[in-house]
CSV table of C-alpha atoms and ligand atoms in Angstrom, one decimal:
chain,number,residue,atom,x,y,z
A,1,MET,CA,7.3,-16.1,-6.7
A,2,SER,CA,6.4,-15.4,-3.1
A,3,GLY,CA,6.2,-12.3,-0.9
A,4,VAL,CA,8.6,-11.2,1.7
A,5,GLU,CA,7.9,-11.8,5.4
A,6,ILE,CA,8.4,-8.7,7.5
A,7,THR,CA,9.2,-8.5,11.2
A,8,ILE,CA,9.3,-5.2,12.9
A,9,GLU,CA,10.6,-5.1,16.5
A,10,LYS,CA,10.5,-2.2,18.9
A,11,LEU,CA,10.4,0.3,16.1
A,12,ASP,CA,10.7,4.0,17.2
A,13,LYS,CA,10.7,6.9,14.7
A,14,SER,CA,11.1,10.5,15.7
A,15,PHE,CA,11.6,13.7,13.7
A,16,GLY,CA,13.6,15.9,16.0
A,17,THR,CA,11.6,16.1,19.3
A,18,LEU,CA,8.4,14.7,17.6
A,19,GLN,CA,8.0,11.0,18.3
A,20,VAL,CA,5.7,9.6,15.6
A,21,LEU,CA,6.0,5.9,16.2
A,22,GLU,CA,6.8,4.3,19.5
A,23,ASN,CA,7.8,0.7,20.3
A,24,ILE,CA,5.9,-0.9,17.3
A,25,ASP,CA,6.0,-4.6,17.0
A,26,LEU,CA,4.5,-6.0,13.8
A,27,HIS,CA,4.8,-9.2,11.9
A,28,VAL,CA,3.5,-9.4,8.3
A,29,GLY,CA,3.4,-12.9,6.8
A,30,ALA,CA,4.8,-13.7,3.3
A,31,GLY,CA,2.1,-12.8,0.8
A,32,GLU,CA,-0.2,-11.2,3.4
A,33,PHE,CA,-2.3,-8.1,2.5
A,34,LEU,CA,-2.2,-5.7,5.4
A,35,ALA,CA,-4.0,-2.4,5.6
A,36,ILE,CA,-3.1,0.5,7.8
A,37,VAL,CA,-5.7,3.1,8.8
A,38,GLY,CA,-5.7,5.9,11.3
A,39,LYS,CA,-6.4,9.6,11.4
A,40,SER,CA,-4.4,12.2,9.4
A,41,GLY,CA,-0.9,12.7,10.8
A,42,CYS,CA,-0.9,9.6,13.0
A,43,GLY,CA,2.2,8.2,11.2
A,44,LYS,CA,0.9,5.9,8.5
A,45,SER,CA,3.1,7.2,5.7
A,46,THR,CA,6.0,7.3,8.1
A,47,LEU,CA,5.6,3.7,9.0
A,48,LEU,CA,5.4,2.8,5.3
A,49,ARG,CA,8.4,4.9,4.3
A,50,THR,CA,10.4,3.3,7.2
A,51,ILE,CA,9.5,-0.2,5.9
A,52,ALA,CA,10.5,1.0,2.4
A,53,GLY,CA,13.9,2.0,3.8
A,54,LEU,CA,13.3,5.7,2.7
A,55,GLU,CA,13.4,6.8,6.4
A,56,SER,CA,15.9,5.5,8.9
A,57,VAL,CA,14.6,4.1,12.2
A,58,SER,CA,15.3,6.0,15.4
A,59,GLY,CA,15.3,2.6,17.3
A,60,GLY,CA,14.4,-1.0,16.8
A,61,ASP,CA,14.8,-3.4,13.8
A,62,ILE,CA,13.1,-4.3,10.6
A,63,SER,CA,13.8,-7.7,9.0
A,64,PHE,CA,12.8,-9.2,5.7
A,65,ASN,CA,12.7,-13.0,5.8
A,66,SER,CA,14.5,-12.9,9.2
A,67,ILE,CA,17.4,-10.8,7.8
A,68,PRO,CA,17.8,-7.3,9.2
A,69,VAL,CA,17.5,-4.7,6.5
A,70,LYS,CA,18.5,-1.1,6.2
A,71,GLY,CA,17.8,1.2,3.3
A,72,VAL,CA,15.8,0.6,0.1
A,73,GLN,CA,15.5,-3.1,-0.9
A,74,ASP,CA,15.4,-3.8,-4.7
A,75,THR,CA,12.4,-6.2,-4.3
A,76,THR,CA,10.3,-3.4,-2.7
A,77,ARG,CA,8.1,-1.1,-4.8
A,78,MET,CA,5.9,1.8,-3.7
A,79,MET,CA,2.8,3.4,-5.2
A,80,PHE,CA,1.5,6.8,-4.2
A,81,GLN,CA,-1.6,8.9,-4.6
A,82,ASP,CA,0.0,10.7,-7.6
A,83,ALA,CA,1.3,8.4,-10.3
A,84,ARG,CA,4.7,10.2,-10.4
A,85,LEU,CA,5.3,9.5,-14.1
A,86,LEU,CA,7.9,11.4,-16.2
A,87,PRO,CA,5.9,13.5,-18.6
A,88,TRP,CA,8.6,13.6,-21.2
A,89,LYS,CA,8.9,9.8,-21.4
A,90,ASP,CA,6.4,7.5,-23.1
A,91,VAL,CA,4.3,5.0,-21.1
A,92,LEU,CA,6.6,2.0,-21.7
A,93,THR,CA,9.7,4.0,-20.8
A,94,ASN,CA,8.0,5.1,-17.6
A,95,VAL,CA,7.3,1.5,-16.7
A,96,ARG,CA,11.0,0.7,-17.4
A,97,VAL,CA,12.2,3.3,-14.9
A,98,GLY,CA,14.0,1.2,-12.3
A,99,ASN,CA,13.3,-2.0,-14.2
A,100,SER,CA,15.2,-1.9,-17.5
A,101,ASP,CA,13.8,-5.2,-18.9
A,102,ARG,CA,11.5,-4.4,-21.8
A,103,ALA,CA,9.7,-7.8,-21.9
A,104,LYS,CA,8.8,-7.5,-18.2
A,105,ALA,CA,7.6,-3.9,-18.6
A,106,GLU,CA,5.4,-5.0,-21.5
A,107,ALA,CA,4.0,-7.9,-19.6
A,108,ALA,CA,3.3,-5.6,-16.7
A,109,LEU,CA,1.5,-3.1,-18.9
A,110,SER,CA,-0.5,-6.0,-20.4
A,111,ASN,CA,-1.4,-7.1,-16.8
A,112,VAL,CA,-2.9,-3.7,-16.1
A,113,GLY,CA,-4.7,-3.7,-19.5
A,114,LEU,CA,-2.6,-0.8,-21.0
A,115,LEU,CA,-0.2,-2.5,-23.5
A,116,ASP,CA,-1.9,-0.5,-26.3
A,117,LYS,CA,-0.9,2.7,-24.6
A,118,SER,CA,2.9,1.9,-24.6
A,119,ASP,CA,3.8,4.7,-27.0
A,120,GLU,CA,1.5,7.4,-25.5
A,121,TRP,CA,2.7,10.3,-23.4
A,122,PRO,CA,1.5,10.2,-19.8
A,123,GLY,CA,-0.3,13.6,-20.4
A,124,VAL,CA,-3.0,12.0,-22.6
A,125,LEU,CA,-3.9,9.4,-20.0
A,126,SER,CA,-6.8,9.6,-17.5
A,127,GLY,CA,-6.1,9.7,-13.7
A,128,GLY,CA,-7.0,6.0,-13.5
A,129,GLN,CA,-4.8,5.0,-16.4
A,130,LYS,CA,-1.9,6.9,-14.9
A,131,GLN,CA,-2.3,4.9,-11.7
A,132,ARG,CA,-2.4,1.7,-13.8
A,133,VAL,CA,0.9,2.7,-15.4
A,134,SER,CA,2.3,3.4,-11.9
A,135,LEU,CA,1.1,-0.1,-10.8
A,136,ALA,CA,2.7,-1.6,-13.9
A,137,ARG,CA,6.0,0.1,-13.0
A,138,ALA,CA,5.8,-1.5,-9.6
A,139,LEU,CA,5.0,-4.9,-11.0
A,140,ALA,CA,7.7,-4.8,-13.7
A,141,GLY,CA,10.3,-5.1,-10.9
A,142,ASP,CA,9.0,-8.6,-9.8
A,143,PRO,CA,8.3,-7.1,-6.4
A,144,LYS,CA,8.2,-9.2,-3.2
A,145,LEU,CA,6.6,-6.3,-1.4
A,146,ILE,CA,4.4,-3.4,-2.6
A,147,LEU,CA,3.8,-0.5,-0.3
A,148,PHE,CA,0.7,1.5,-1.3
A,149,ASP,CA,0.3,5.0,0.2
A,150,GLU,CA,-3.3,6.1,-0.6
A,151,PRO,CA,-2.9,5.0,-4.2
A,152,LEU,CA,-6.5,5.4,-5.0
A,153,GLY,CA,-7.3,8.5,-3.0
A,154,ALA,CA,-7.7,10.8,-6.0
A,155,LEU,CA,-9.8,8.6,-8.2
A,156,ASP,CA,-13.5,8.7,-8.7
A,157,ALA,CA,-15.6,6.0,-7.1
A,158,LEU,CA,-16.0,3.7,-10.1
A,159,THR,CA,-12.4,3.9,-11.1
A,160,ARG,CA,-11.5,3.2,-7.6
A,161,ILE,CA,-13.5,0.0,-7.4
A,162,GLU,CA,-11.9,-1.2,-10.7
A,163,MET,CA,-8.5,-0.5,-9.3
A,164,GLN,CA,-9.2,-2.3,-6.1
A,165,GLN,CA,-10.3,-5.4,-8.1
A,166,LEU,CA,-7.1,-5.1,-10.3
A,167,ILE,CA,-4.8,-4.8,-7.3
A,168,GLU,CA,-6.5,-7.8,-5.6
A,169,GLU,CA,-6.3,-9.9,-8.8
A,170,LEU,CA,-2.6,-9.2,-9.3
A,171,TRP,CA,-1.8,-9.7,-5.7
A,172,LYS,CA,-3.5,-13.2,-5.8
A,173,GLN,CA,-1.8,-14.0,-9.0
A,174,GLN,CA,1.7,-12.8,-8.1
A,175,GLY,CA,1.9,-13.4,-4.4
A,176,PHE,CA,3.8,-10.2,-3.3
A,177,THR,CA,3.2,-9.0,0.2
A,178,SER,CA,1.1,-5.9,0.2
A,179,ILE,CA,0.8,-3.0,2.7
A,180,LEU,CA,-1.9,-0.5,1.9
A,181,VAL,CA,-2.3,2.8,3.7
A,182,THR,CA,-5.8,4.2,3.2
A,183,HIS,CA,-8.2,6.7,4.8
A,184,ASP,CA,-11.1,4.5,3.6
A,185,VAL,CA,-11.9,1.8,6.1
A,186,GLY,CA,-14.2,0.1,3.6
A,187,GLU,CA,-11.3,-0.1,1.1
A,188,ALA,CA,-9.2,-1.6,3.8
A,189,ILE,CA,-11.8,-4.3,4.5
A,190,ILE,CA,-12.4,-5.0,0.8
A,191,LEU,CA,-8.7,-5.7,0.2
A,192,ALA,CA,-6.9,-6.7,3.3
A,193,ASP,CA,-6.4,-9.9,5.3
A,194,ARG,CA,-5.8,-7.8,8.3
A,195,VAL,CA,-6.4,-4.1,9.3
A,196,ILE,CA,-4.3,-2.2,11.8
A,197,LEU,CA,-5.1,1.1,13.3
A,198,ILE,CA,-2.3,3.5,14.3
A,199,GLU,CA,-3.0,5.8,17.1
A,200,ASP,CA,-0.8,7.7,19.6
A,201,GLY,CA,2.3,6.2,17.9
A,202,GLY,CA,1.2,2.6,18.4
A,203,ILE,CA,-1.0,-0.1,17.0
A,204,ALA,CA,-4.4,0.5,18.7
A,205,LEU,CA,-6.3,-2.2,16.9
A,206,ASP,CA,-5.3,-5.3,14.9
A,207,VAL,CA,-8.2,-7.0,13.2
A,208,ARG,CA,-8.1,-10.1,11.0
A,209,VAL,CA,-10.7,-9.8,8.2
A,210,ASP,CA,-12.2,-13.2,8.1
A,211,LEU,CA,-14.4,-12.8,4.9
A,212,PRO,CA,-14.3,-14.8,1.7
A,213,ARG,CA,-12.9,-13.1,-1.5
A,214,PRO,CA,-13.9,-11.3,-3.6
A,215,ARG,CA,-15.6,-9.4,-0.8
A,216,ALA,CA,-19.1,-8.2,-0.9
A,217,ARG,CA,-20.4,-5.1,1.0
A,218,ASP,CA,-22.8,-7.3,3.0
A,219,SER,CA,-23.8,-7.4,6.6
A,220,LYS,CA,-20.6,-9.0,7.8
A,221,PHE,CA,-18.6,-6.4,5.9
A,222,THR,CA,-20.6,-3.7,7.6
A,223,GLU,CA,-19.9,-5.2,11.0
A,224,TYR,CA,-16.2,-4.9,10.4
A,225,GLU,CA,-16.5,-1.4,9.1
A,226,THR,CA,-18.6,-0.2,12.0
A,227,MET,CA,-16.3,-1.8,14.5
A,228,ILE,CA,-13.2,-0.1,13.1
A,229,LEU,CA,-14.9,3.2,12.5
A,230,ASP,CA,-16.4,3.3,16.0
A,231,ARG,CA,-12.9,2.6,17.4
A,232,ILE,CA,-11.5,5.6,15.4
A,233,LEU,CA,-14.3,7.9,16.3
A,234,GLU,CA,-14.5,7.0,19.9
A,235,LYS,CA,-10.9,8.1,20.3
A,236,LYS,CA,-11.5,11.3,18.3
A,237,GLY,CA,-14.6,12.1,20.5
A,238,GLY,CA,-12.6,11.4,23.6
A,239,GLU,CA,-9.9,13.9,22.6
A,240,SER,CA,-12.3,16.7,21.9
A,241,ALA,CA,-14.3,16.2,25.1
B,1,LIG,N1,10.2,14.4,7.2
B,1,LIG,C1,9.5,14.8,8.2
B,1,LIG,N2,10.0,15.8,9.1
B,1,LIG,C2,9.4,16.2,10.1
B,1,LIG,N3,8.1,15.8,10.5
B,1,LIG,C3,7.6,14.8,9.7
B,1,LIG,C4,8.2,14.3,8.5
B,1,LIG,N4,7.4,13.4,8.0
B,1,LIG,C5,6.3,13.4,8.7
B,1,LIG,N5,6.4,14.2,9.8
B,1,LIG,C6,5.4,14.4,10.8
B,1,LIG,O1,5.1,13.1,11.4
B,1,LIG,C7,3.7,13.0,11.7
B,1,LIG,C8,3.2,11.8,10.9
B,1,LIG,O2,3.2,12.1,9.5
B,1,LIG,P1,2.7,11.0,8.4
B,1,LIG,O3,2.9,11.7,7.1
B,1,LIG,O4,3.3,9.7,8.7
B,1,LIG,O5,1.1,10.9,8.8
B,1,LIG,P2,0.0,10.2,8.0
B,1,LIG,O6,-0.7,9.3,9.0
B,1,LIG,O7,0.5,9.6,6.8
B,1,LIG,O8,-1.0,11.4,7.6
B,1,LIG,P3,-2.0,11.5,6.4
B,1,LIG,O9,-3.2,10.6,6.6
B,1,LIG,O10,-2.4,13.0,6.4
B,1,LIG,O11,-1.2,11.2,5.1
B,1,LIG,C9,3.1,14.3,11.3
B,1,LIG,O12,3.0,15.1,12.5
B,1,LIG,C10,4.1,14.9,10.3
B,1,LIG,O13,4.0,16.3,10.4
B,2,LIG,MG1,0.2,9.9,4.7
């Protein structure tokens, strides 16, 4: 199974008089792992929700595999900072929400290492386990695109590293296209083939991360991190001056 190829042309998105995204052109290759960074309120989630079809565009076009799309596509899944599990349904039933196939749900739970928790209530799971269930729910739909909006933002550092490794492993294994919004530039560089920075409604930086996987936090890694952080901070400094 391969990922979807995404082409975004001249995308505008406004809420009333507030223009959040302006004239965005972006191409994401099939199976690519793209990370989106940028300061709070710059429009990262808006871009993700627009690609998900949860927000309509104010102008421009979005195509999947060269076919213009509108609205939610059934091969797209999203993952958020909160796991969004139904507390009154057991783990397996939660994974089957939106993907009724039991065998696929079980396979997905097994892929995230939680098949033995199938019959548990979400309430007894740790934060990291809840996010694994949420990831399993995304995987159970055989996604061609997973949109991650700060999925690891609430996790402790160690759990976060484990989840990053799991996401990378499953992405390599299953080939879906991934778009990850994160505040953590290091996380973006650990996971993504390419990092874009959103600023003033547009793409201010588009960097290909040319490092072997799995990535180590070595000097090359730090070079990328410093370059992107400097670019973000330079802008912030400029604004407050
Ligand atoms: N449904 C909405 N109606 C009105 N304004 C909105 C709506 N959604 C987002 N906005 C505004 O659009 C801008 C971008 O919001 P968005 O949530 O995309 O930012 P973000 O980059 O994801 O921020 P954060 O890093 O804090 O999550 C903000 O000014 C926000 O207030
Ligand atoms: Mg956001």
